[in-house]
Short mmCIF file of C-alpha atoms in Angstrom, two decimals:
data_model
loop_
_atom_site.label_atom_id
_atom_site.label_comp_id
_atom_site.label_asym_id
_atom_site.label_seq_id
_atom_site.Cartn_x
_atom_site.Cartn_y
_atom_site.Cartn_z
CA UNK Z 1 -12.62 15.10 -30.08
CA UNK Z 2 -12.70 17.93 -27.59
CA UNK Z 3 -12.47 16.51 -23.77
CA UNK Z 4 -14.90 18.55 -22.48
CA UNK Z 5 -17.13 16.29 -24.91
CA UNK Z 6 -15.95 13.15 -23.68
CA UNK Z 7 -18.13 11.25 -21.09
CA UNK Z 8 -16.86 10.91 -17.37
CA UNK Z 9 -14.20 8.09 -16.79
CA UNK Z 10 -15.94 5.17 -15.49
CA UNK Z 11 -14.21 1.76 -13.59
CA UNK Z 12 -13.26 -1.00 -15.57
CA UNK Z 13 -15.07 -3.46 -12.89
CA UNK Z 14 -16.29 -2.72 -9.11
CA UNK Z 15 -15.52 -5.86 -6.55
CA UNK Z 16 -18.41 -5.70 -4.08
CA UNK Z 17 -17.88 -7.94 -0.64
CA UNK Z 18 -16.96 -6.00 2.31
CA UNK Z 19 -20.13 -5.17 4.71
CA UNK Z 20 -18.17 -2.07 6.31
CA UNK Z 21 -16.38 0.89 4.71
CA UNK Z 22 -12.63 -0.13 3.21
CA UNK Z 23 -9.71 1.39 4.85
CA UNK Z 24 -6.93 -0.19 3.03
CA UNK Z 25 -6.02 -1.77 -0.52
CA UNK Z 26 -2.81 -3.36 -1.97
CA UNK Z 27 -1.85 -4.95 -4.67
CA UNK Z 28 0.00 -8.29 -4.55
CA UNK Z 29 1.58 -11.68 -6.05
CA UNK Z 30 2.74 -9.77 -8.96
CA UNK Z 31 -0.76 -7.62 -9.65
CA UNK Z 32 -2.65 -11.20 -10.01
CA UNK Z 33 -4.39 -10.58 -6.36
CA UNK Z 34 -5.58 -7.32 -4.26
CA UNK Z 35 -6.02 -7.05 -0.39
CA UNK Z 36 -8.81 -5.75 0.73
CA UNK Z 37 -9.36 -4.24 4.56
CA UNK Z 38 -12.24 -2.97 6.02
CA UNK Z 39 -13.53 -1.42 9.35
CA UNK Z 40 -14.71 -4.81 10.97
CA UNK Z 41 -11.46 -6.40 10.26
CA UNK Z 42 -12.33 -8.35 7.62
CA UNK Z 43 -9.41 -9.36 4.54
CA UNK Z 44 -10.05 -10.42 1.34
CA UNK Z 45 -7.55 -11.62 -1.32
CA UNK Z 46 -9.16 -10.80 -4.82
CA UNK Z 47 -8.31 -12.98 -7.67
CA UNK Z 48 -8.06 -10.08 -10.41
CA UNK Z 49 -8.37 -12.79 -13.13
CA UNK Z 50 -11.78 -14.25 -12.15
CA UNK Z 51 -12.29 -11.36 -10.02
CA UNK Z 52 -13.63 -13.61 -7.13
CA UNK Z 53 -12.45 -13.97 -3.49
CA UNK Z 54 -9.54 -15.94 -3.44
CA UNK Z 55 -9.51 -16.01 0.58
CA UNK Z 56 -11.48 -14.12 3.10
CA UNK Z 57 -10.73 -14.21 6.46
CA UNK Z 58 -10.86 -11.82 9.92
CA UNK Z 59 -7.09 -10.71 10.53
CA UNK Z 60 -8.37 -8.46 13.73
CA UNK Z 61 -11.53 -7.87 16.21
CA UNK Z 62 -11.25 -3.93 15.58
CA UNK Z 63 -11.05 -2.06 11.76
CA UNK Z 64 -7.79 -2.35 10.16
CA UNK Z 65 -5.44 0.80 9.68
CA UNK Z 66 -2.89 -0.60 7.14
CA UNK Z 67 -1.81 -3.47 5.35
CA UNK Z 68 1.44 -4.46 3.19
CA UNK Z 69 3.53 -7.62 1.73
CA UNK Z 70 6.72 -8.77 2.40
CA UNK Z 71 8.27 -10.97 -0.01
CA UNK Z 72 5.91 -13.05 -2.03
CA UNK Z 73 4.06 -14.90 0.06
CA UNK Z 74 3.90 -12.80 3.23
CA UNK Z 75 0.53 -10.03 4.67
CA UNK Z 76 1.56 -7.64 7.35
CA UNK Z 77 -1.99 -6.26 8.20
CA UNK Z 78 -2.33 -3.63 10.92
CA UNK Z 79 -5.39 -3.30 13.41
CA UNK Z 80 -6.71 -1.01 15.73
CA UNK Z 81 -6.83 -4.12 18.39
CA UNK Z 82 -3.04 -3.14 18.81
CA UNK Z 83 -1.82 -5.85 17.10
CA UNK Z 84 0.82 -6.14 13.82
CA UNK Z 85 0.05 -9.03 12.15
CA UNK Z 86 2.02 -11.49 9.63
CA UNK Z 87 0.44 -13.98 7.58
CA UNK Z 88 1.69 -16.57 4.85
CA UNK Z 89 -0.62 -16.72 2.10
CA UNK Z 90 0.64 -17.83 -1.23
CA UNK Z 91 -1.53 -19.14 -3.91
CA UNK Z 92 -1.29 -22.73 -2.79
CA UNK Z 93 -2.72 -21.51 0.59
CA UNK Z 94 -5.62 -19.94 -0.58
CA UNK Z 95 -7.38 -23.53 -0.67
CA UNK Z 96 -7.71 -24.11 3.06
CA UNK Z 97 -8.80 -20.45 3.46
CA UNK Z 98 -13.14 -19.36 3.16
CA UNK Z 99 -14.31 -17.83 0.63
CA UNK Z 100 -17.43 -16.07 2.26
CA UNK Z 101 -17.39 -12.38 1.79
CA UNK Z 102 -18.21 -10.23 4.86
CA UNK Z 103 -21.01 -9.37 3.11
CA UNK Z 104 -22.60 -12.63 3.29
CA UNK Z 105 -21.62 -13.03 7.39
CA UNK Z 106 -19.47 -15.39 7.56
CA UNK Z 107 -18.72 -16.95 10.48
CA UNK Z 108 -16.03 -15.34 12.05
CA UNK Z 109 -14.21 -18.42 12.87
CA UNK Z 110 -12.88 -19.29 9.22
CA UNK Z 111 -10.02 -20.99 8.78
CA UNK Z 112 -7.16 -18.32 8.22
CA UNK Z 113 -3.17 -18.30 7.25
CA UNK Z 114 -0.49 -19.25 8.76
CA UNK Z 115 0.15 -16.82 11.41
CA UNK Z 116 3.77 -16.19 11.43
CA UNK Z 117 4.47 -12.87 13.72
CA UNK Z 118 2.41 -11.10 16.31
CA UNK Z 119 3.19 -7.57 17.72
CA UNK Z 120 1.55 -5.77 20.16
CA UNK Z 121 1.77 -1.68 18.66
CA UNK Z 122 0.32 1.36 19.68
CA UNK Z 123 -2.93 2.04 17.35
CA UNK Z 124 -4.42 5.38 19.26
CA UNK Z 125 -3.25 7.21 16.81
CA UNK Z 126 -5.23 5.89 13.67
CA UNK Z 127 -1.77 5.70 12.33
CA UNK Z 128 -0.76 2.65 10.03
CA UNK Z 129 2.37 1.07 10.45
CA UNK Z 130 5.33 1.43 7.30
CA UNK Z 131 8.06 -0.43 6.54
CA UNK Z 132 11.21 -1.10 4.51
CA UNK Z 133 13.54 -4.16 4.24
CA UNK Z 134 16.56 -3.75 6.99
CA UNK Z 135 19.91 -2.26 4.88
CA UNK Z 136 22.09 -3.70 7.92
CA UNK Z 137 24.66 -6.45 6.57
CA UNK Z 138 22.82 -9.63 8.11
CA UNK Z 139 24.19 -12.76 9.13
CA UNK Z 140 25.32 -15.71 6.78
CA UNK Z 141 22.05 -17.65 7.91
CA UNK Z 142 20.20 -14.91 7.19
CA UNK Z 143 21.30 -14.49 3.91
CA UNK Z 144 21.89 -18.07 2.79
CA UNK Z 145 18.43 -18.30 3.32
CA UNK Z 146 17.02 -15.16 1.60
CA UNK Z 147 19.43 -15.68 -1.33
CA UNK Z 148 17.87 -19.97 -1.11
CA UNK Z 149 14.33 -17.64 -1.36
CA UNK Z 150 13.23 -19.75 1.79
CA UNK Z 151 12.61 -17.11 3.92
CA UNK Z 152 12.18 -12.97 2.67
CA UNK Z 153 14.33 -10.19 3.76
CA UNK Z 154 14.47 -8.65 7.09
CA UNK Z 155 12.35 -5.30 7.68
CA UNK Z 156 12.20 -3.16 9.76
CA UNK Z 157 8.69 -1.58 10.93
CA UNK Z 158 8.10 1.76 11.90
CA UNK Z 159 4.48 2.35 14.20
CA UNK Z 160 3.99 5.03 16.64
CA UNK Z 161 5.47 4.59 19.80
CA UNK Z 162 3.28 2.68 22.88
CA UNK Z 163 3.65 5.18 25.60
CA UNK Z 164 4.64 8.49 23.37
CA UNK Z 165 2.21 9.17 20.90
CA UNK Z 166 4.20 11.42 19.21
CA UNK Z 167 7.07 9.05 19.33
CA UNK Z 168 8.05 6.53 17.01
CA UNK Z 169 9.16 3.13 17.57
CA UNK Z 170 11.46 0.74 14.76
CA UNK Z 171 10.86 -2.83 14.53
CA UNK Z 172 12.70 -5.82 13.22
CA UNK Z 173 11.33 -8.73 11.45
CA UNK Z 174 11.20 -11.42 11.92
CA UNK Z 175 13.59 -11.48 14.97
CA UNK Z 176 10.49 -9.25 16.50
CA UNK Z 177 12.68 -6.78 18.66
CA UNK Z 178 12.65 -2.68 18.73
CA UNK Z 179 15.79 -1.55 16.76
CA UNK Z 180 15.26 1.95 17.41
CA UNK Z 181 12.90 4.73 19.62
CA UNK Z 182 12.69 8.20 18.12
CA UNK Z 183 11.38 10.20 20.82
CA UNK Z 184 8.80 13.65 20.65
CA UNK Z 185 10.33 16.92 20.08
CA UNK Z 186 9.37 18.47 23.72
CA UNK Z 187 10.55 22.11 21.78
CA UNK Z 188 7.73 21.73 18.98
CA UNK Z 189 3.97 21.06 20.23
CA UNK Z 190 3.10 18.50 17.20
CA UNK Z 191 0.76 16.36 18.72
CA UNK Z 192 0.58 12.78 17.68
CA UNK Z 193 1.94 10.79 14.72
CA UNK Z 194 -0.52 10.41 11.90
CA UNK Z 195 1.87 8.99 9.39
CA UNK Z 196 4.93 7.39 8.76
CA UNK Z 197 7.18 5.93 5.78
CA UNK Z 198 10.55 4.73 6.24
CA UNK Z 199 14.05 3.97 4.30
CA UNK Z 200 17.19 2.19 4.78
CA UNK Z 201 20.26 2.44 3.11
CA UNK Z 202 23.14 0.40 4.50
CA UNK Z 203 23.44 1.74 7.87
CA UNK Z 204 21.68 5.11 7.36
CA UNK Z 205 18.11 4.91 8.26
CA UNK Z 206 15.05 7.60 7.17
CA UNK Z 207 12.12 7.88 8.90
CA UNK Z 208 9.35 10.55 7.80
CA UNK Z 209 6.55 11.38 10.37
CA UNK Z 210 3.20 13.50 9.75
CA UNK Z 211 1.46 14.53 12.87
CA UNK Z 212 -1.49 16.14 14.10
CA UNK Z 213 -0.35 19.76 14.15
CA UNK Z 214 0.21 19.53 10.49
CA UNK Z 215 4.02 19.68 10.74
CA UNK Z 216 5.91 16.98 8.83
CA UNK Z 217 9.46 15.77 10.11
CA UNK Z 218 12.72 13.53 8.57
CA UNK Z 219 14.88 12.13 10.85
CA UNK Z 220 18.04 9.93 10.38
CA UNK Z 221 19.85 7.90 12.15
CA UNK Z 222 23.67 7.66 10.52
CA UNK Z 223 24.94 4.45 12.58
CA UNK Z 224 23.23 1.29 14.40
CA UNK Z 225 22.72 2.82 18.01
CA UNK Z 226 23.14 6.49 17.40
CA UNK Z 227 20.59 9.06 18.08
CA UNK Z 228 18.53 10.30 15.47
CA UNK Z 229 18.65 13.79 14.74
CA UNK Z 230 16.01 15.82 13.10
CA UNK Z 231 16.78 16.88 9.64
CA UNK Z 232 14.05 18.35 8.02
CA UNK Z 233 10.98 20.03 9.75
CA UNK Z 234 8.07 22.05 7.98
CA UNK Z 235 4.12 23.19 8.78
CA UNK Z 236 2.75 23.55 5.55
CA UNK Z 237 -0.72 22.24 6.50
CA UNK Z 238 -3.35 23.54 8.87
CA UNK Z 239 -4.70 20.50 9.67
CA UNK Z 240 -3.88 16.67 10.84
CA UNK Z 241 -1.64 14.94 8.10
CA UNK Z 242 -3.31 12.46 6.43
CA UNK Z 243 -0.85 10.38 4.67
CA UNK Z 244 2.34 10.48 2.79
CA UNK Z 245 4.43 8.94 0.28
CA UNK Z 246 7.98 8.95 -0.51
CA UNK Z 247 8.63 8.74 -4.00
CA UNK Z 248 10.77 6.03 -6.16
CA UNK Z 249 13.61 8.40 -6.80
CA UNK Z 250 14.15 8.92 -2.80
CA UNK Z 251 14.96 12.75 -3.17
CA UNK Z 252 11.63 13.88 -1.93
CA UNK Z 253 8.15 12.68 -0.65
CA UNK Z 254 4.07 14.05 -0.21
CA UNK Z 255 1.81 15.05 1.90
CA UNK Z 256 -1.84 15.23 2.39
CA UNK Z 257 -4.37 16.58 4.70
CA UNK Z 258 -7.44 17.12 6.74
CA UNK Z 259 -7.04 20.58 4.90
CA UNK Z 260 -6.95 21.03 1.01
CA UNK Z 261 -2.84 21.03 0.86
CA UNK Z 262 -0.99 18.52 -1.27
CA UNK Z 263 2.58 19.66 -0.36
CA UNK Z 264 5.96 18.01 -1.97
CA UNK Z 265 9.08 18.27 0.31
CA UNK Z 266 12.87 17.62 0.13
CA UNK Z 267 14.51 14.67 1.34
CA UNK Z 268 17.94 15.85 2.79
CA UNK Z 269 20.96 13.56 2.64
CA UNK Z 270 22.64 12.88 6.10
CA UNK Z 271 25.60 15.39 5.00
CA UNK Z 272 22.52 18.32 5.60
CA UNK Z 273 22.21 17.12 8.88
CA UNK Z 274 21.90 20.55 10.32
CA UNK Z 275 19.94 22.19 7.62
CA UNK Z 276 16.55 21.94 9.54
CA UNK Z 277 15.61 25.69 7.76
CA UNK Z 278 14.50 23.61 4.25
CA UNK Z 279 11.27 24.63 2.90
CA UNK Z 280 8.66 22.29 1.22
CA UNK Z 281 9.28 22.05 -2.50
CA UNK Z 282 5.69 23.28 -3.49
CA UNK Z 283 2.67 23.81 -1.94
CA UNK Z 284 -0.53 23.25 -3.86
CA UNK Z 285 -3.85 24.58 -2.22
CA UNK Z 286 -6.39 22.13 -4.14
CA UNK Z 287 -9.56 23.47 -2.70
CA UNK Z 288 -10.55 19.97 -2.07
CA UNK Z 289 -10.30 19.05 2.02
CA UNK Z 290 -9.51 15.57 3.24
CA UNK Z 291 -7.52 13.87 0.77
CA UNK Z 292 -5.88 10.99 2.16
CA UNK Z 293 -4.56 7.12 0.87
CA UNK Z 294 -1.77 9.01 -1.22
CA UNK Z 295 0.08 6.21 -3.37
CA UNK Z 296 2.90 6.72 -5.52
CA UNK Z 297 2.96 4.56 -8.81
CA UNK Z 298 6.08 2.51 -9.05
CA UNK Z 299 7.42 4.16 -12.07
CA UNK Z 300 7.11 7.76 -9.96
CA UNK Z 301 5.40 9.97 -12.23
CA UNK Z 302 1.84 10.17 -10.72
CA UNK Z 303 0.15 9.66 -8.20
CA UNK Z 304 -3.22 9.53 -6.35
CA UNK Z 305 -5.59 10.25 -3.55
CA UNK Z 306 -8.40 9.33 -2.03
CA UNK Z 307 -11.10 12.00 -0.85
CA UNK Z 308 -13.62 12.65 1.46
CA UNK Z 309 -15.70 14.08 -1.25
CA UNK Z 310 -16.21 10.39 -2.75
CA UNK Z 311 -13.49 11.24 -5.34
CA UNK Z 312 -10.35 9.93 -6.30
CA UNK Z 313 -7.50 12.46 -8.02
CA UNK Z 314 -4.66 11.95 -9.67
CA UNK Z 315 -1.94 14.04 -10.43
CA UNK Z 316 1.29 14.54 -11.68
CA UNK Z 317 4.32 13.94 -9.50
CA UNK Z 318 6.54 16.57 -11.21
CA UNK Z 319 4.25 19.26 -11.74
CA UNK Z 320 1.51 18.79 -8.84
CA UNK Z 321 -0.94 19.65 -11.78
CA UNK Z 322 -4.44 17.49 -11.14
CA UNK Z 323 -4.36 15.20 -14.40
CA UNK Z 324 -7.79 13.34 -13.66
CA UNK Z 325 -10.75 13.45 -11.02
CA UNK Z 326 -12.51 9.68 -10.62
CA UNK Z 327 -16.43 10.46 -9.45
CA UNK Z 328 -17.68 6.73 -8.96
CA UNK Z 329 -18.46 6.11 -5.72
CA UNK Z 330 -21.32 8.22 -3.79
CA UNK Z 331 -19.63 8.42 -0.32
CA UNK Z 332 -16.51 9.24 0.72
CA UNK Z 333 -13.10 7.27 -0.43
CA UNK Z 334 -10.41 6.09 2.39
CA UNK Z 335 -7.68 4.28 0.23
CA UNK Z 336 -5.83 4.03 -3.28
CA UNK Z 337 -3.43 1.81 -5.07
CA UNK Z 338 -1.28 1.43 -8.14
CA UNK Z 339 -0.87 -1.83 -9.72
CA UNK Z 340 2.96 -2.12 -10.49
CA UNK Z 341 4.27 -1.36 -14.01
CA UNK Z 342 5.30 -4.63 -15.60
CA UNK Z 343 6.09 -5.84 -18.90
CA UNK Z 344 3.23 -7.39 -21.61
CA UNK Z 345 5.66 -8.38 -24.48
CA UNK Z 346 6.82 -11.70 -21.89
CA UNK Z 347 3.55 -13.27 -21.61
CA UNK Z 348 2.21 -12.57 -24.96
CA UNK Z 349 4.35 -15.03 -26.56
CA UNK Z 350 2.93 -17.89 -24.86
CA UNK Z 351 -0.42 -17.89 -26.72
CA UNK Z 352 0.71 -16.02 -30.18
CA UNK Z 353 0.91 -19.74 -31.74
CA UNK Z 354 -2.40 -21.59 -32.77
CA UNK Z 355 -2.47 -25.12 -31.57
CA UNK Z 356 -2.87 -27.41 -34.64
CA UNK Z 357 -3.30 -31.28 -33.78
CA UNK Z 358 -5.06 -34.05 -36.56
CA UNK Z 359 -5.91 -36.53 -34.05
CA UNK Z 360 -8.95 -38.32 -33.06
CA UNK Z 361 -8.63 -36.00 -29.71
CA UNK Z 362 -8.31 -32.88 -32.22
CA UNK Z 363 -11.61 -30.96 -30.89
CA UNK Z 364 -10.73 -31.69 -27.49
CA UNK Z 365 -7.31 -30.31 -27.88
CA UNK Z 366 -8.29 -27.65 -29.58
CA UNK Z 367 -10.77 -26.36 -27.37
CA UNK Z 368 -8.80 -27.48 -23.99
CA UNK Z 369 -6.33 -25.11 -26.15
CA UNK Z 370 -8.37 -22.08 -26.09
CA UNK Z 371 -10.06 -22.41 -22.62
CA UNK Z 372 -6.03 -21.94 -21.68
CA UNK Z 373 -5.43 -18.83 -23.61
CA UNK Z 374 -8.11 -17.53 -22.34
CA UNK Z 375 -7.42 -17.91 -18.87
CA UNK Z 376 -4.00 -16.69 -19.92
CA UNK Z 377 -5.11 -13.37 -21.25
CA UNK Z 378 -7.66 -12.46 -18.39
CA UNK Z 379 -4.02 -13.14 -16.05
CA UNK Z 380 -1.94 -11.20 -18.24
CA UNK Z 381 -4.71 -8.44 -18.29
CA UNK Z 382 -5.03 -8.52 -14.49
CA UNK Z 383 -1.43 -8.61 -14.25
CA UNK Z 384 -0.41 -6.13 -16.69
CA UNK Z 385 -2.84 -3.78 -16.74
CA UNK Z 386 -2.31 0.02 -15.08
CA UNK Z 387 -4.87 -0.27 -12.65
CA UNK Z 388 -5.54 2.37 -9.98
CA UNK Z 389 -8.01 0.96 -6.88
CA UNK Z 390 -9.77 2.57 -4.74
CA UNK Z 391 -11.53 1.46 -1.47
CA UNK Z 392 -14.29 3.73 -0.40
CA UNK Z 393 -16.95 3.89 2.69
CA UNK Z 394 -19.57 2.14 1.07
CA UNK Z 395 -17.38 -1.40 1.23
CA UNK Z 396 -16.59 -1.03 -2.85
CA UNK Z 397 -13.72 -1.04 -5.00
CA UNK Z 398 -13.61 0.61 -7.98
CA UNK Z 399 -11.00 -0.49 -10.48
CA UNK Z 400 -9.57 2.09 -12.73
CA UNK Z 401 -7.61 1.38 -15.78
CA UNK Z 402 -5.97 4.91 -16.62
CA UNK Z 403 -2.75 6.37 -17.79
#
């Protein structure tokens, strides 16, 4: 069958439950649950399985910016009360936690998780916070406990800075001190920081800014205490960056905009320290303004955005080329995510076998037997499955199961 016969791609499911629009999705706890953020600062942990709320609960007074995980049972959400957030929720948790959606108004003093770290950050900007786990050799305390899995990795936290807003402050958690200030280039008139992404490797550290202007930046910082110096400095867009992504294989990353650029740029090694004449890789006028919530998929061959124009694109990392366009929603989308790539053939095996019993229990068994598998095969679909979400004004997320 021709394509241009086949009917428009339409969600696999839609979770409905946030009362204001959805700035911010994430997939979890091994695909099984997806955060959900909205403008009132509402969260919501969605069990993909029953798709129900798993936990709901207000993480800040003002509309979240960002959210992430550390480790497995650890929410860094991001608000625009100026505050960084870090929550425990693991499954187990989820019992004390509501279960009212937004939606239905609950009351705003629900139980909610652990709180584990608090920082105050600079949220003028409308810029969410990124992170990556700290490369520096840690202590033996540190990492007795991270290899005992009783506490996750350090990370380090990169958030525009609180006086400079085109300045970038560096984090480190969980001892909750600044590691490292990158200040504004006073020679370039950039504006402030719309977004950031970050990398460590062993002692080198990568951060990548976006800012207002439209210019995009790398900077790197070859020692603990040493100055960063500016590697990497472009203008391809004519308006405010949106987002960014760096991709899995770490040689380059993306950009998006107010305007209709998606641009792909090189990722220079600290030995080009003083090549700051790079160019962008390619830059692909889409004709399509505002595309923001750029994700990478973990395996680094497409990825996605999120547009103004209630549509949701994905495209291919290595050519640029637009492979799909998602029309769902009937207002504009903020944020995207990729479920990460696992592996089916592990969990299959578990329910291959019929369950044979000639007892006077046999029915019970029996059925008791298939009320498991299927439990088991909604969680290996939820957890296996390619899914692409996508949060959008209207407090609705669409759930895409392509490519």
């Amino acid at each position: 069958m021709s394509t241009e016969l086949l009917p428009p791609a339409q969600p696999s499911f839609v979770l409905r439950g946030h009362s204001a629009q959805v700035h911010a999705v994430r997939f979890i706890q091994g695909n099984t649950r997806l955060l959900s953020a909205d403008a009132d600062g509402w969260l919501v942990s969605w069990n993909l399985a029953s798709k129900r709320p798993a936990a709901v609960w207000r993480a800040h007074s003002n509309a979240v910016l960002g959210i992430g995980s550390w480790g497995q049972d650890r929410v860094i959400t991001h608000g625009r009360d100026s505050k960084l957030a870090v929550w425990q929720l693991d499954v187990k948790d989820e019992e004390a936690i509501g279960k009212t959606l937004p939606v239905d108004k609950p009351p705003t003093s629900t139980p909610q998780p652990w709180l584990l770290h608090m920082l105050t950050v600079n949220t003028l900007n409308f810029c969410s916070f990124a992170m990556c786990l700290d490369g520096m050799p840690q202590s033996h305390a540190i990492h007795a406990a991270v290899k005992a899995r009783k506490h996750p990795s350090p990370i380090l936290i990169a958030v525009p800075n609180t006086i400079d807003s085109g300045g970038i402050d560096i984090y480190q958690l969980p001892s909750e001190t600044r590691a490292a200030v990158i200040h504004a280039d006073r020679n370039i008139t950039t504006g402030m920081v719309m977004a950031l992404e970050i990398q460590a490797q062993s002692t080198k550290l990568q951060v990548v800014a976006g800012y207002e202007s439209g210019h995009t930046m790398v900077f790197v910082q070859t020692d603990p205490g040493a100055q960063f110096q500016r590697l990497y400095c472009a203008q391809p867009h004519s308006q405010p960056v949106l987002s960014m992504a760096i991709l899995p294989s770490q040689d380059c990353y993306l950009t998006t905009s107010a305007d209709a650029i998606v641009a792909k740029h090189p990722l220079p090694a600290a030995q080009g320290i003083w090549k700051t004449e790079l160019k962008p890789l390619k830059v692909v006028q889409t004709k399509h303004s505002g595309q923001q919530g750029l994700q990478v998929r973990s395996d680094g061959k497409i990825f996605a955005t999120a547009g103004w124009d209630a549509r949701v694109r994905v495209y291919s990392s290595k050519t640029m080329k637009e492979l799909a366009v998602l029309k769902w929603h009937k207002v504009g989308c903020y944020s995207t995510a990729f479920a990460e790539i696992g592996n089916f053939s592990t969990f299959e095996a578990e329910d291959d076998s019929p369950v044979k019993r000639e007892d006077t229990e046999g029915q019970d068994i029996v059925r008791t037997a298939a009320v498991n598998s299927v439990q088991q095969r909604r969680e290996a679909r939820a957890r296996f499955t390619h899914w692409l979400a996508a949060g959008s004004k209207d407090g609705k997320i669409s759930m895409w199961d392509i490519y």
